[in-house]
Coordinates of C-alpha atoms in Angstrom, one line a residue:
Chain A
X1 CA -151.0 -59.4 3.8
X2 CA -151.1 -57.5 6.7
X3 CA -152.2 -60.0 9.5
X4 CA -152.4 -57.3 12.2
X5 CA -154.0 -54.1 11.5
X6 CA -154.1 -50.9 13.2
X7 CA -156.8 -48.8 11.6
X8 CA -156.4 -45.5 13.0
X9 CA -153.1 -43.8 12.3
X10 CA -153.5 -41.4 15.0
X11 CA -155.5 -40.5 17.9
X12 CA -155.6 -37.2 20.3
X13 CA -157.0 -37.7 23.7
X14 CA -157.4 -34.8 26.5
X15 CA -155.2 -35.2 29.5
X16 CA -156.8 -37.0 32.0
X17 CA -159.4 -39.0 29.8
X18 CA -159.5 -42.8 28.6
X19 CA -157.2 -43.6 25.6
X20 CA -158.5 -46.4 23.5
X21 CA -156.5 -48.0 21.3
X22 CA -157.5 -50.7 18.6
X23 CA -155.9 -53.7 16.9
X24 CA -157.4 -56.2 14.4
X25 CA -155.7 -59.6 13.4
X26 CA -156.7 -62.2 11.0
X27 CA -154.6 -65.3 11.6
X28 CA -156.5 -67.3 14.0
X29 CA -153.3 -69.1 14.9
X30 CA -152.1 -66.5 17.0
X31 CA -152.3 -66.8 20.4
X32 CA -150.4 -64.1 22.1
X33 CA -150.6 -60.4 21.6
X34 CA -148.3 -57.7 22.9
X35 CA -148.6 -53.8 22.8
X36 CA -145.2 -51.9 22.6
X37 CA -145.1 -48.0 23.1
X38 CA -142.3 -46.0 21.0
X39 CA -140.9 -43.0 21.1
X40 CA -139.0 -41.3 18.4
X41 CA -135.4 -42.4 18.1
X42 CA -135.9 -45.3 20.4
X43 CA -136.8 -49.1 19.8
X44 CA -140.0 -50.6 20.8
X45 CA -140.9 -50.6 25.2
X46 CA -142.8 -53.3 26.0
X47 CA -146.2 -52.5 27.9
X48 CA -148.7 -55.2 28.4
X49 CA -149.4 -59.1 27.1
X50 CA -152.1 -61.2 27.0
X51 CA -152.2 -64.8 25.9
X52 CA -155.3 -66.1 24.3
X53 CA -156.6 -68.1 26.9
X54 CA -157.5 -64.5 29.0
X55 CA -159.8 -61.7 27.8
X56 CA -158.4 -59.6 29.9
X57 CA -155.0 -58.4 31.8
X58 CA -154.5 -55.3 33.3
X59 CA -151.4 -53.4 34.5
X60 CA -151.8 -50.2 36.5
X61 CA -153.2 -47.6 33.9
X62 CA -153.1 -50.3 31.1
X63 CA -155.6 -52.9 30.3
X64 CA -155.7 -55.1 27.6
X65 CA -159.1 -56.8 26.4
X66 CA -159.3 -59.4 23.9
X67 CA -162.1 -60.6 21.8
X68 CA -161.1 -63.8 20.1
X69 CA -164.3 -64.6 18.1
X70 CA -164.2 -61.1 16.8
X71 CA -160.1 -61.5 16.4
X72 CA -159.7 -57.9 17.9
X73 CA -157.6 -56.8 20.8
X74 CA -157.7 -52.9 22.7
X75 CA -155.6 -51.4 24.8
X76 CA -157.2 -48.7 27.3
X77 CA -155.1 -46.4 28.9
X78 CA -156.7 -44.1 31.9
X79 CA -155.8 -41.8 33.0
X80 CA -154.0 -40.5 30.2
X81 CA -151.1 -38.8 30.9
X82 CA -148.8 -36.3 28.7
X83 CA -146.0 -38.8 28.8
X84 CA -148.1 -41.1 27.2
X85 CA -147.7 -39.3 23.7
X86 CA -145.9 -41.7 21.6
X87 CA -146.7 -44.5 18.9
X88 CA -148.5 -47.5 20.0
X89 CA -147.6 -50.7 18.0
X90 CA -149.8 -54.0 18.6
X91 CA -147.8 -57.4 18.0
X92 CA -149.2 -61.1 17.9
X93 CA -147.6 -64.3 17.8
X94 CA -148.5 -68.0 18.1
X95 CA -147.0 -70.8 20.5
X96 CA -143.7 -72.3 18.9
X97 CA -143.1 -69.8 16.6
X98 CA -141.6 -66.8 18.6
X99 CA -141.5 -64.1 15.3
X100 CA -143.5 -61.1 15.9
X101 CA -146.1 -59.4 13.8
X102 CA -146.4 -56.1 14.0
X103 CA -149.4 -53.3 13.1
X104 CA -148.2 -50.5 11.6
X105 CA -149.0 -48.2 14.9
X106 CA -150.9 -45.5 16.3
X107 CA -150.0 -42.3 16.9
X108 CA -151.3 -41.0 20.5
X109 CA -151.3 -37.4 21.5
X110 CA -152.4 -36.5 24.9
X111 CA -153.5 -32.9 25.0
X112 CA -152.6 -30.9 28.4
Chain B
X1 CA -134.1 -49.9 26.5
X2 CA -130.8 -49.9 27.7
X3 CA -130.4 -53.7 28.2
X4 CA -130.3 -54.6 24.8
X5 CA -127.3 -52.6 23.1
X6 CA -127.0 -52.2 19.6
X7 CA -124.1 -50.0 17.9
X8 CA -123.6 -48.2 16.1
X9 CA -127.0 -46.1 16.3
X10 CA -126.4 -44.3 13.1
X11 CA -124.6 -45.8 9.9
X12 CA -124.0 -44.2 6.5
X13 CA -122.7 -46.3 3.4
X14 CA -122.6 -45.9 0.1
X15 CA -124.1 -48.3 -2.3
X16 CA -122.4 -50.8 -3.0
X17 CA -120.6 -51.0 0.4
X18 CA -120.9 -53.4 3.5
X19 CA -123.2 -52.6 6.4
X20 CA -122.8 -54.6 9.8
X21 CA -125.0 -54.0 12.6
X22 CA -124.0 -55.6 16.0
X23 CA -126.5 -56.2 19.1
X24 CA -126.2 -57.8 22.2
X25 CA -128.7 -59.3 24.3
X26 CA -129.7 -58.6 27.8
X27 CA -128.1 -60.6 30.4
X28 CA -129.3 -63.7 30.5
X29 CA -131.1 -63.9 27.4
X30 CA -130.0 -66.5 24.5
X31 CA -132.9 -65.6 22.2
X32 CA -131.9 -62.7 19.7
X33 CA -134.3 -61.3 17.0
X34 CA -133.6 -58.7 14.3
X35 CA -136.3 -56.7 12.9
X36 CA -136.7 -53.8 10.1
X37 CA -138.9 -51.0 10.1
X38 CA -139.1 -48.9 6.9
X39 CA -140.7 -45.1 7.2
X40 CA -144.3 -45.2 8.5
X41 CA -144.7 -48.9 8.7
X42 CA -144.4 -51.3 11.5
X43 CA -141.4 -53.4 12.2
X44 CA -140.9 -56.8 10.1
X45 CA -139.3 -59.8 11.4
X46 CA -136.3 -60.6 9.7
X47 CA -134.9 -63.5 11.5
X48 CA -134.7 -65.4 15.2
X49 CA -131.5 -66.9 16.2
X50 CA -129.9 -68.5 19.6
X51 CA -126.6 -68.8 20.2
X52 CA -124.7 -70.5 17.2
X53 CA -128.0 -71.2 15.3
X54 CA -130.0 -69.6 12.8
X55 CA -133.9 -71.1 14.3
X56 CA -135.9 -68.7 12.0
X57 CA -135.0 -66.7 8.9
X58 CA -138.1 -66.5 6.9
X59 CA -138.2 -62.8 7.0
X60 CA -134.6 -62.4 5.7
X61 CA -134.3 -61.5 1.9
X62 CA -132.5 -64.1 -0.2
X63 CA -129.3 -62.4 -1.1
X64 CA -127.2 -60.1 0.2
X65 CA -128.4 -60.2 4.0
X66 CA -127.0 -62.7 6.7
X67 CA -126.9 -62.7 10.3
X68 CA -125.0 -64.8 13.2
X69 CA -125.2 -65.2 16.6
X70 CA -121.7 -66.8 17.8
X71 CA -121.0 -68.5 21.1
X72 CA -118.7 -65.5 22.1
X73 CA -119.7 -62.0 21.1
X74 CA -122.7 -59.9 20.1
X75 CA -125.0 -60.7 17.1
X76 CA -124.1 -59.6 13.6
X77 CA -126.3 -58.4 10.9
X78 CA -124.9 -58.3 7.8
X79 CA -125.7 -56.5 4.7
X80 CA -123.5 -56.5 1.4
X81 CA -123.6 -54.5 -1.4
X82 CA -126.3 -52.2 -0.1
X83 CA -128.4 -50.5 -2.5
X84 CA -130.9 -47.4 -1.5
X85 CA -133.9 -49.9 -0.6
X86 CA -131.9 -51.1 2.5
X87 CA -131.8 -47.5 3.8
X88 CA -134.0 -48.2 7.3
X89 CA -134.2 -48.6 11.1
X90 CA -133.1 -52.2 12.1
X91 CA -133.9 -53.2 15.7
X92 CA -132.7 -55.9 17.4
X93 CA -134.8 -57.9 20.3
X94 CA -133.8 -60.3 23.0
X95 CA -136.0 -62.7 25.3
X96 CA -134.5 -65.2 27.9
X97 CA -134.4 -68.9 27.2
X98 CA -137.4 -71.0 27.6
X99 CA -141.0 -71.3 25.8
X100 CA -141.7 -68.4 23.4
X101 CA -144.9 -68.0 24.9
X102 CA -145.1 -65.5 27.7
X103 CA -142.0 -64.0 26.8
X104 CA -142.0 -60.8 25.8
X105 CA -139.5 -59.3 23.3
X106 CA -137.6 -56.5 24.8
X107 CA -135.7 -54.1 22.3
X108 CA -132.5 -52.0 21.6
X109 CA -133.0 -48.7 20.4
X110 CA -132.0 -49.4 16.7
X111 CA -129.4 -48.8 14.3
X112 CA -130.6 -46.1 11.4
X113 CA -129.0 -46.9 8.3
X114 CA -128.7 -44.4 5.3
X115 CA -127.3 -45.6 2.1
X116 CA -126.2 -42.7 -0.3

C-alpha cells in the first residue's frame, strides 16, 4: 500500500525554467510533509517542509504547496540550475508518529 | 550529510554471516531512525530509537534484524544470517529532542550492504 506516491519517475527541465515536482498521499492522518534531494551514493538532504496548517512555504528558490483537500503537494524550483539535477523524494508523517513515509522519487534532470 | 556518520560505507557479506551497521547521530540529536532502500524504490522506515529505548520498530522484519542505541556509543543495526534479499542501502537519520512535528530528520550517507 503506497501511501505516498510520486507518479513521475523522471522530469527534464531547461536551465532557468521552473521545475514542478508532484506528490500525492492517501493517508489523511499525515500532517507534516517534507522534500528531500538525493545525489547518487549520498544520503537524502532535507530541502523544505510544510505542516498541514499552512498551504505554502518558501525558502529561496524552493516553494512547497499543499492542497489538503486534494491530498496533493508540489515542489517548485525556480530558476532551475544544473546542480538541481538529482532524485527528489517526497515524505510524510503525522504528529506523534515520527516515522517518515517516502514516495518512490522523481529523477530531475536540468538541461543546460 | 557530514553530521550523521555511518560506517562502514560499503559492507560485503556472504550468506549466513552477520552484518553490523553503525550510526552516530548529529551532535545534540537524541532520536535515531533507520531506513532501508531497495534499488529503484523509496526509503522504507525500519525502526526509531532514543537512547536505550526502542520507540517504534513497526518496520523491522520480525526475524534476524535488531537495533540498539546504547547510552554511550553509536546506534547499531544488526542483521543475523544474512540472505541475498538483505542487499540494500541502509540509511540512518537523526533529529533533535522535542516534539516530532516540525523537526526534519537529517540523514547519513548510508551503508551499502551486498550479500554474495
